[in-house]
PDB file of C-alpha atoms in Angstrom:
ATOM      1  CA  MET P   1     -12.271  -8.179 -17.821  1.00  0.00           C
ATOM      2  CA  ALA P   2     -10.331 -11.517 -18.751  1.00  0.00           C
ATOM      3  CA  SER P   3      -7.718 -12.401 -16.129  1.00  0.00           C
ATOM      4  CA  ILE P   4      -4.257 -12.190 -16.896  1.00  0.00           C
ATOM      5  CA  PRO P   5      -2.271 -15.585 -16.933  1.00  0.00           C
ATOM      6  CA  VAL P   6      -0.108 -16.193 -13.788  1.00  0.00           C
ATOM      7  CA  ASP P   7       3.190 -16.252 -16.056  1.00  0.00           C
ATOM      8  CA  LEU P   8       2.486 -13.034 -17.621  1.00  0.00           C
ATOM      9  CA  TYR P   9       1.959 -10.763 -14.556  1.00  0.00           C
ATOM     10  CA  SER P  10       5.665 -10.460 -14.026  1.00  0.00           C
ATOM     11  CA  GLY P  11       6.236  -8.927 -17.489  1.00  0.00           C
ATOM     12  CA  PHE P  12       2.901  -7.105 -17.640  1.00  0.00           C
ATOM     13  CA  TYR P  13       3.016  -5.276 -14.376  1.00  0.00           C
ATOM     14  CA  ALA P  14       6.698  -4.290 -14.999  1.00  0.00           C
ATOM     15  CA  ALA P  15       6.019  -2.821 -18.368  1.00  0.00           C
ATOM     16  CA  VAL P  16       3.115  -0.968 -16.716  1.00  0.00           C
ATOM     17  CA  HIS P  17       5.360  -0.027 -13.783  1.00  0.00           C
ATOM     18  CA  ARG P  18       8.284   1.428 -16.197  1.00  0.00           C
ATOM     19  CA  VAL P  19       5.502   3.749 -18.169  1.00  0.00           C
ATOM     20  CA  LEU P  20       3.804   5.267 -15.215  1.00  0.00           C
ATOM     21  CA  SER P  21       6.627   5.848 -13.099  1.00  0.00           C
ATOM     22  CA  GLY P  22       8.525   7.758 -15.785  1.00  0.00           C
ATOM     23  CA  ILE P  23       5.215   9.795 -16.409  1.00  0.00           C
ATOM     24  CA  PHE P  24       4.726  10.504 -12.569  1.00  0.00           C
ATOM     25  CA  PRO P  25       8.181  10.694 -11.293  1.00  0.00           C
ATOM     26  CA  ASP P  26       7.090  12.546  -8.046  1.00  0.00           C
ATOM     27  CA  CYS P  27       5.281   9.527  -6.811  1.00  0.00           C
ATOM     28  CA  LEU P  28       6.715   6.708  -4.704  1.00  0.00           C
ATOM     29  CA  TRP P  29       7.019   3.650  -6.748  1.00  0.00           C
ATOM     30  CA  GLN P  30      10.010   1.620  -5.273  1.00  0.00           C
ATOM     31  CA  GLY P  31      12.611   1.662  -3.030  1.00  0.00           C
ATOM     32  CA  ASP P  32      16.491   1.257  -3.952  1.00  0.00           C
ATOM     33  CA  PRO P  33      16.983  -1.535  -6.701  1.00  0.00           C
ATOM     34  CA  GLY P  34      20.370  -2.138  -5.434  1.00  0.00           C
ATOM     35  CA  VAL P  35      19.388  -3.248  -1.709  1.00  0.00           C
ATOM     36  CA  PRO P  36      17.386  -6.369  -0.732  1.00  0.00           C
ATOM     37  CA  GLU P  37      14.521  -4.293   0.900  1.00  0.00           C
ATOM     38  CA  VAL P  38      10.851  -4.811   0.174  1.00  0.00           C
ATOM     39  CA  ALA P  39       7.886  -2.910   1.272  1.00  0.00           C
ATOM     40  CA  LEU P  40       4.692  -4.612   2.093  1.00  0.00           C
ATOM     41  CA  SER P  41       1.319  -2.543   1.906  1.00  0.00           C
ATOM     42  CA  PHE P  42      -2.303  -2.825   2.358  1.00  0.00           C
ATOM     43  CA  ASP P  43      -4.834  -1.021   1.254  1.00  0.00           C
ATOM     44  CA  ASP P  44      -8.975  -0.666   1.875  1.00  0.00           C
ATOM     45  CA  GLY P  45      -8.780  -1.128   5.634  1.00  0.00           C
ATOM     46  CA  PRO P  46      -9.357  -1.381   8.698  1.00  0.00           C
ATOM     47  CA  ASP P  47     -11.584  -4.565   8.590  1.00  0.00           C
ATOM     48  CA  PRO P  48     -12.619  -6.140  11.888  1.00  0.00           C
ATOM     49  CA  ARG P  49     -13.046  -9.219   9.925  1.00  0.00           C
ATOM     50  CA  TYR P  50      -9.543  -9.472   8.068  1.00  0.00           C
ATOM     51  CA  THR P  51      -7.299  -6.799   9.804  1.00  0.00           C
ATOM     52  CA  PRO P  52      -6.774  -8.700  12.934  1.00  0.00           C
ATOM     53  CA  PRO P  53      -5.686 -11.857  11.459  1.00  0.00           C
ATOM     54  CA  LEU P  54      -3.310 -10.136   9.238  1.00  0.00           C
ATOM     55  CA  LEU P  55      -1.892  -8.268  11.903  1.00  0.00           C
ATOM     56  CA  ASN P  56      -1.175 -11.768  13.651  1.00  0.00           C
ATOM     57  CA  VAL P  57       0.629 -13.034  10.785  1.00  0.00           C
ATOM     58  CA  LEU P  58       2.899  -9.940  10.512  1.00  0.00           C
ATOM     59  CA  ALA P  59       3.617 -10.053  14.078  1.00  0.00           C
ATOM     60  CA  HIS P  60       4.681 -13.498  13.797  1.00  0.00           C
ATOM     61  CA  HIS P  61       7.112 -13.187  11.161  1.00  0.00           C
ATOM     62  CA  ARG P  62       8.068  -9.778  12.751  1.00  0.00           C
ATOM     63  CA  VAL P  63       7.386  -8.032  10.000  1.00  0.00           C
ATOM     64  CA  GLN P  64       6.654  -4.113   9.484  1.00  0.00           C
ATOM     65  CA  ALA P  65       4.227  -3.115   6.933  1.00  0.00           C
ATOM     66  CA  SER P  66       2.319  -0.120   5.579  1.00  0.00           C
ATOM     67  CA  PHE P  67      -1.497   0.457   5.758  1.00  0.00           C
ATOM     68  CA  PHE P  68      -3.394   2.854   3.644  1.00  0.00           C
ATOM     69  CA  LEU P  69      -6.596   3.300   5.410  1.00  0.00           C
ATOM     70  CA  LEU P  70     -10.195   4.468   4.210  1.00  0.00           C
ATOM     71  CA  GLY P  71     -11.495   7.256   6.374  1.00  0.00           C
ATOM     72  CA  ASN P  72     -15.167   6.073   6.182  1.00  0.00           C
ATOM     73  CA  ARG P  73     -13.910   2.784   7.742  1.00  0.00           C
ATOM     74  CA  VAL P  74     -12.039   4.176  10.692  1.00  0.00           C
ATOM     75  CA  ALA P  75     -14.375   5.690  12.665  1.00  0.00           C
ATOM     76  CA  ALA P  76     -16.066   2.138  13.215  1.00  0.00           C
ATOM     77  CA  SER P  77     -12.726   0.344  13.700  1.00  0.00           C
ATOM     78  CA  THR P  78     -10.508   2.980  15.921  1.00  0.00           C
ATOM     79  CA  GLY P  79      -9.097   0.021  18.155  1.00  0.00           C
ATOM     80  CA  ILE P  80      -7.942  -1.627  15.051  1.00  0.00           C
ATOM     81  CA  VAL P  81      -6.192   1.116  13.587  1.00  0.00           C
ATOM     82  CA  ARG P  82      -4.753   1.682  17.052  1.00  0.00           C
ATOM     83  CA  ASP P  83      -3.493  -1.716  17.107  1.00  0.00           C
ATOM     84  CA  ILE P  84      -2.021  -1.340  13.581  1.00  0.00           C
ATOM     85  CA  TYR P  85       0.083   1.664  14.864  1.00  0.00           C
ATOM     86  CA  GLU P  86       1.099   0.236  18.105  1.00  0.00           C
ATOM     87  CA  ALA P  87       2.440  -2.776  16.467  1.00  0.00           C
ATOM     88  CA  GLY P  88       5.059  -0.372  14.488  1.00  0.00           C
ATOM     89  CA  HIS P  89       3.292  -0.569  11.244  1.00  0.00           C
ATOM     90  CA  TRP P  90       3.196   2.734   8.958  1.00  0.00           C
ATOM     91  CA  LEU P  91       0.093   4.545   8.648  1.00  0.00           C
ATOM     92  CA  GLY P  92      -1.293   6.362   5.161  1.00  0.00           C
ATOM     93  CA  LEU P  93      -4.481   7.396   3.553  1.00  0.00           C
ATOM     94  CA  HIS P  94      -6.400   5.673   0.790  1.00  0.00           C
ATOM     95  CA  GLY P  95      -8.884   8.401   0.427  1.00  0.00           C
ATOM     96  CA  TYR P  96     -12.257   8.910   2.710  1.00  0.00           C
ATOM     97  CA  ASP P  97     -14.651   6.513   0.303  1.00  0.00           C
ATOM     98  CA  HIS P  98     -12.455   4.811  -2.184  1.00  0.00           C
ATOM     99  CA  ARG P  99     -13.109   7.103  -5.198  1.00  0.00           C
ATOM    100  CA  PRO P 100     -10.378   7.750  -7.782  1.00  0.00           C
ATOM    101  CA  PHE P 101      -8.675  10.975  -7.470  1.00  0.00           C
ATOM    102  CA  LEU P 102      -9.976  12.805 -10.498  1.00  0.00           C
ATOM    103  CA  ARG P 103     -10.608  16.275  -9.285  1.00  0.00           C
ATOM    104  CA  THR P 104      -9.254  18.469  -6.717  1.00  0.00           C
ATOM    105  CA  ALA P 105     -12.736  19.942  -5.868  1.00  0.00           C
ATOM    106  CA  GLY P 106     -13.668  18.422  -2.341  1.00  0.00           C
ATOM    107  CA  LEU P 107     -10.633  16.286  -2.365  1.00  0.00           C
ATOM    108  CA  ARG P 108      -8.410  18.325   0.467  1.00  0.00           C
ATOM    109  CA  GLU P 109     -11.425  18.307   2.696  1.00  0.00           C
ATOM    110  CA  SER P 110     -12.079  14.637   2.671  1.00  0.00           C
ATOM    111  CA  LEU P 111      -8.535  13.868   2.984  1.00  0.00           C
ATOM    112  CA  GLU P 112      -8.192  16.008   5.904  1.00  0.00           C
ATOM    113  CA  GLN P 113     -11.405  14.269   7.346  1.00  0.00           C
ATOM    114  CA  ALA P 114      -9.657  10.994   6.909  1.00  0.00           C
ATOM    115  CA  ARG P 115      -6.369  12.145   8.346  1.00  0.00           C
ATOM    116  CA  THR P 116      -8.151  13.656  11.375  1.00  0.00           C
ATOM    117  CA  LEU P 117      -9.952  10.397  12.129  1.00  0.00           C
ATOM    118  CA  VAL P 118      -6.948   8.104  11.855  1.00  0.00           C
ATOM    119  CA  ALA P 119      -4.660  10.760  13.952  1.00  0.00           C
ATOM    120  CA  ALA P 120      -7.302  10.604  16.721  1.00  0.00           C
ATOM    121  CA  ALA P 121      -7.198   6.861  16.883  1.00  0.00           C
ATOM    122  CA  CYS P 122      -3.612   6.907  17.340  1.00  0.00           C
ATOM    123  CA  ALA P 123      -3.207  10.242  19.305  1.00  0.00           C
ATOM    124  CA  LEU P 124      -0.874  11.480  16.675  1.00  0.00           C
ATOM    125  CA  GLU P 125      -0.683  15.128  14.994  1.00  0.00           C
ATOM    126  CA  PRO P 126      -2.766  15.151  11.834  1.00  0.00           C
ATOM    127  CA  GLY P 127       0.576  16.270   9.975  1.00  0.00           C
ATOM    128  CA  GLN P 128       2.139  13.473  10.551  1.00  0.00           C
ATOM    129  CA  LEU P 129       0.218  11.315   8.446  1.00  0.00           C
ATOM    130  CA  ARG P 130       1.474  12.431   4.918  1.00  0.00           C
ATOM    131  CA  ASP P 131       1.337   9.249   2.593  1.00  0.00           C
ATOM    132  CA  VAL P 132      -1.623   8.985   0.557  1.00  0.00           C
ATOM    133  CA  ARG P 133      -2.348   6.080  -2.322  1.00  0.00           C
ATOM    134  CA  PRO P 134      -5.147   6.895  -4.645  1.00  0.00           C
ATOM    135  CA  PRO P 135      -7.924   4.439  -4.973  1.00  0.00           C
ATOM    136  CA  TYR P 136      -7.198   1.962  -7.853  1.00  0.00           C
ATOM    137  CA  GLY P 137      -4.065   4.152  -8.537  1.00  0.00           C
ATOM    138  CA  ILE P 138      -6.123   6.434 -10.493  1.00  0.00           C
ATOM    139  CA  ALA P 139      -5.150  10.175 -10.217  1.00  0.00           C
ATOM    140  CA  ALA P 140      -5.408  13.138 -12.582  1.00  0.00           C
ATOM    141  CA  PRO P 141      -2.144  14.922 -12.915  1.00  0.00           C
ATOM    142  CA  ALA P 142      -3.435  18.009 -11.476  1.00  0.00           C
ATOM    143  CA  VAL P 143      -4.416  16.396  -8.488  1.00  0.00           C
ATOM    144  CA  LEU P 144      -0.972  14.857  -7.969  1.00  0.00           C
ATOM    145  CA  ALA P 145       0.525  18.238  -8.198  1.00  0.00           C
ATOM    146  CA  ALA P 146      -2.083  19.357  -5.802  1.00  0.00           C
ATOM    147  CA  LEU P 147      -1.295  16.592  -3.110  1.00  0.00           C
ATOM    148  CA  GLY P 148       2.257  17.845  -3.018  1.00  0.00           C
ATOM    149  CA  ARG P 149       1.042  21.481  -2.399  1.00  0.00           C
ATOM    150  CA  TRP P 150      -1.036  20.294   0.194  1.00  0.00           C
ATOM    151  CA  GLY P 151       1.789  18.597   1.992  1.00  0.00           C
ATOM    152  CA  TYR P 152       1.028  14.922   1.071  1.00  0.00           C
ATOM    153  CA  ARG P 153       3.518  12.500  -0.613  1.00  0.00           C
ATOM    154  CA  PRO P 154       1.705  10.343  -3.260  1.00  0.00           C
ATOM    155  CA  VAL P 155       2.381   6.632  -3.121  1.00  0.00           C
ATOM    156  CA  MET P 156       1.968   3.898  -5.734  1.00  0.00           C
ATOM    157  CA  TRP P 157       3.397   0.357  -5.992  1.00  0.00           C
ATOM    158  CA  GLN P 158       5.505  -2.024  -8.055  1.00  0.00           C
ATOM    159  CA  VAL P 159       3.874  -5.306  -7.362  1.00  0.00           C
ATOM    160  CA  LEU P 160       0.471  -6.293  -7.934  1.00  0.00           C
ATOM    161  CA  SER P 161      -1.481  -9.559  -7.944  1.00  0.00           C
ATOM    162  CA  ASP P 162      -5.166  -8.489  -8.301  1.00  0.00           C
ATOM    163  CA  ASP P 163      -5.784 -10.109  -4.910  1.00  0.00           C
ATOM    164  CA  SER P 164      -8.886  -8.221  -4.593  1.00  0.00           C
ATOM    165  CA  GLN P 165     -10.422 -10.502  -7.313  1.00  0.00           C
ATOM    166  CA  ARG P 166      -9.936 -13.378  -5.095  1.00  0.00           C
ATOM    167  CA  PRO P 167      -7.966 -15.666  -7.355  1.00  0.00           C
ATOM    168  CA  GLY P 168      -6.948 -17.724  -4.380  1.00  0.00           C
ATOM    169  CA  VAL P 169      -4.290 -17.989  -2.107  1.00  0.00           C
ATOM    170  CA  GLU P 170      -1.886 -20.135  -4.239  1.00  0.00           C
ATOM    171  CA  THR P 171      -2.401 -17.484  -7.308  1.00  0.00           C
ATOM    172  CA  VAL P 172      -1.786 -14.594  -5.202  1.00  0.00           C
ATOM    173  CA  VAL P 173       1.417 -16.063  -3.986  1.00  0.00           C
ATOM    174  CA  ARG P 174       2.670 -17.219  -7.077  1.00  0.00           C
ATOM    175  CA  ARG P 175       1.898 -13.871  -8.728  1.00  0.00           C
ATOM    176  CA  THR P 176       3.617 -11.751  -6.029  1.00  0.00           C
ATOM    177  CA  LEU P 177       6.752 -13.768  -5.626  1.00  0.00           C
ATOM    178  CA  ALA P 178       7.136 -13.720  -9.544  1.00  0.00           C
ATOM    179  CA  GLN P 179       7.263  -9.819  -9.419  1.00  0.00           C
ATOM    180  CA  VAL P 180       9.431  -9.346  -6.408  1.00  0.00           C
ATOM    181  CA  ARG P 181      12.974  -7.554  -6.773  1.00  0.00           C
ATOM    182  CA  ASN P 182      15.189  -5.525  -4.622  1.00  0.00           C
ATOM    183  CA  GLY P 183      13.052  -2.294  -3.716  1.00  0.00           C
ATOM    184  CA  SER P 184       9.835  -3.832  -4.758  1.00  0.00           C
ATOM    185  CA  LEU P 185       6.925  -2.150  -2.926  1.00  0.00           C
ATOM    186  CA  ILE P 186       4.047  -4.740  -2.956  1.00  0.00           C
ATOM    187  CA  VAL P 187       0.141  -4.179  -2.660  1.00  0.00           C
ATOM    188  CA  LEU P 188      -2.454  -6.405  -1.017  1.00  0.00           C
ATOM    189  CA  HIS P 189      -6.085  -5.720   0.513  1.00  0.00           C
ATOM    190  CA  ASP P 190      -7.134  -6.129   3.812  1.00  0.00           C
ATOM    191  CA  GLY P 191     -10.799  -4.440   3.526  1.00  0.00           C
ATOM    192  CA  ASN P 192     -13.348  -2.981   1.756  1.00  0.00           C
ATOM    193  CA  ASP P 193     -14.432  -6.829   0.682  1.00  0.00           C
ATOM    194  CA  GLY P 194     -11.157  -6.952  -1.151  1.00  0.00           C
ATOM    195  CA  ALA P 195      -9.065 -10.258  -0.672  1.00  0.00           C
ATOM    196  CA  GLY P 196     -11.205 -11.305   2.386  1.00  0.00           C
ATOM    197  CA  ASP P 197      -9.941 -14.163   4.249  1.00  0.00           C
ATOM    198  CA  ASP P 198      -7.179 -14.981   1.924  1.00  0.00           C
ATOM    199  CA  VAL P 199      -5.095 -11.852   2.778  1.00  0.00           C
ATOM    200  CA  ALA P 200      -3.639 -13.448   5.891  1.00  0.00           C
ATOM    201  CA  ARG P 201      -3.000 -16.520   4.442  1.00  0.00           C
ATOM    202  CA  ALA P 202      -1.358 -15.238   1.356  1.00  0.00           C
ATOM    203  CA  THR P 203       0.849 -12.779   3.523  1.00  0.00           C
ATOM    204  CA  ASP P 204       1.887 -15.495   5.689  1.00  0.00           C
ATOM    205  CA  ARG P 205       3.361 -17.434   2.673  1.00  0.00           C
ATOM    206  CA  ILE P 206       4.887 -14.497   0.995  1.00  0.00           C
ATOM    207  CA  ALA P 207       6.343 -13.193   4.123  1.00  0.00           C
ATOM    208  CA  ALA P 208       8.110 -16.491   4.880  1.00  0.00           C
ATOM    209  CA  ALA P 209       9.312 -17.057   1.191  1.00  0.00           C
ATOM    210  CA  LEU P 210      10.731 -13.576   0.970  1.00  0.00           C
ATOM    211  CA  LEU P 211      12.534 -13.745   4.288  1.00  0.00           C
ATOM    212  CA  ALA P 212      14.037 -16.978   3.141  1.00  0.00           C
ATOM    213  CA  ARG P 213      15.411 -15.226   0.082  1.00  0.00           C
ATOM    214  CA  GLY P 214      17.084 -12.827   2.486  1.00  0.00           C
ATOM    215  CA  TYR P 215      14.629  -9.928   1.925  1.00  0.00           C
ATOM    216  CA  ARG P 216      14.308  -7.085   4.724  1.00  0.00           C
ATOM    217  CA  PHE P 217      10.663  -5.581   5.046  1.00  0.00           C
ATOM    218  CA  VAL P 218      10.646  -1.806   5.639  1.00  0.00           C
ATOM    219  CA  THR P 219       8.097   0.445   5.333  1.00  0.00           C
ATOM    220  CA  VAL P 220       7.253   3.360   2.633  1.00  0.00           C
ATOM    221  CA  ASP P 221       8.614   5.611   4.998  1.00  0.00           C
ATOM    222  CA  ARG P 222      12.057   4.052   4.461  1.00  0.00           C
ATOM    223  CA  PHE P 223      11.730   3.914   0.730  1.00  0.00           C
ATOM    224  CA  TRP P 224      11.006   7.872   0.629  1.00  0.00           C
ATOM    225  CA  GLN P 225      14.057   8.328   2.916  1.00  0.00           C
ATOM    226  CA  VAL P 226      16.305   6.256   0.415  1.00  0.00           C
ATOM    227  CA  ARG P 227      14.786   8.383  -2.435  1.00  0.00           C
ATOM    228  CA  ALA P 228      16.098  11.448  -0.541  1.00  0.00           C
ATOM    229  CA  LEU P 229      19.491  10.377  -0.416  1.00  0.00           C
ATOM    230  CA  PRO P 230      21.990  12.101  -3.101  1.00  0.00           C
ATOM    231  CA  GLY P 231      22.155   9.872  -6.332  1.00  0.00           C
ATOM    232  CA  GLN P 232      18.810   8.283  -5.733  1.00  0.00           C
ATOM    233  CA  GLN P 233      15.525   9.263  -7.855  1.00  0.00           C
TER     234      GLN P 233
END
């Protein structure tokens, strides 16, 4: 598929976001558009090559982020999962093996398996892990409804840069910064052979730029709390 020009990313993904967030309002798509807060999130980890340098960058900027972890990568990297949690970042699930959520058959069991692994790594109760982001952002409506019945909270996004295609740090930074607004939910990738070494370098520049603009970094849990307030969607 041909790459979308950098200067079209903001408008293209804004249009996609408006359409999909209207169709699937029970998912978390963003925070309060009236407050200078953004949520930085990372999919596909943990990865022993890419996640530790990323954690160092986040610590340097004193930024809290949200990590959506793959169950089949957790068992080999329990120490990294614990490092993420102990650094104060928010934990969510990205499925067990990075397959789109197209059917309910077997999905609940695979999510429970992933949740159990993450919980054990961090000495948490499994029920504390409620946030789930479908791989590729693909989930059938019946699956999204089932996630709610099972006690999970589906999380999507507002800002994409296609960093997993490795377009280069400069492009990822430009695409991301062009789209960010109050309440933006940003997605980058730290595992599954996604953004690779670029994720730490891109995050360093993105965090510095957004802090300079006066944004506060929060986790997706904060966005859920804001959403629950009277008058918020």
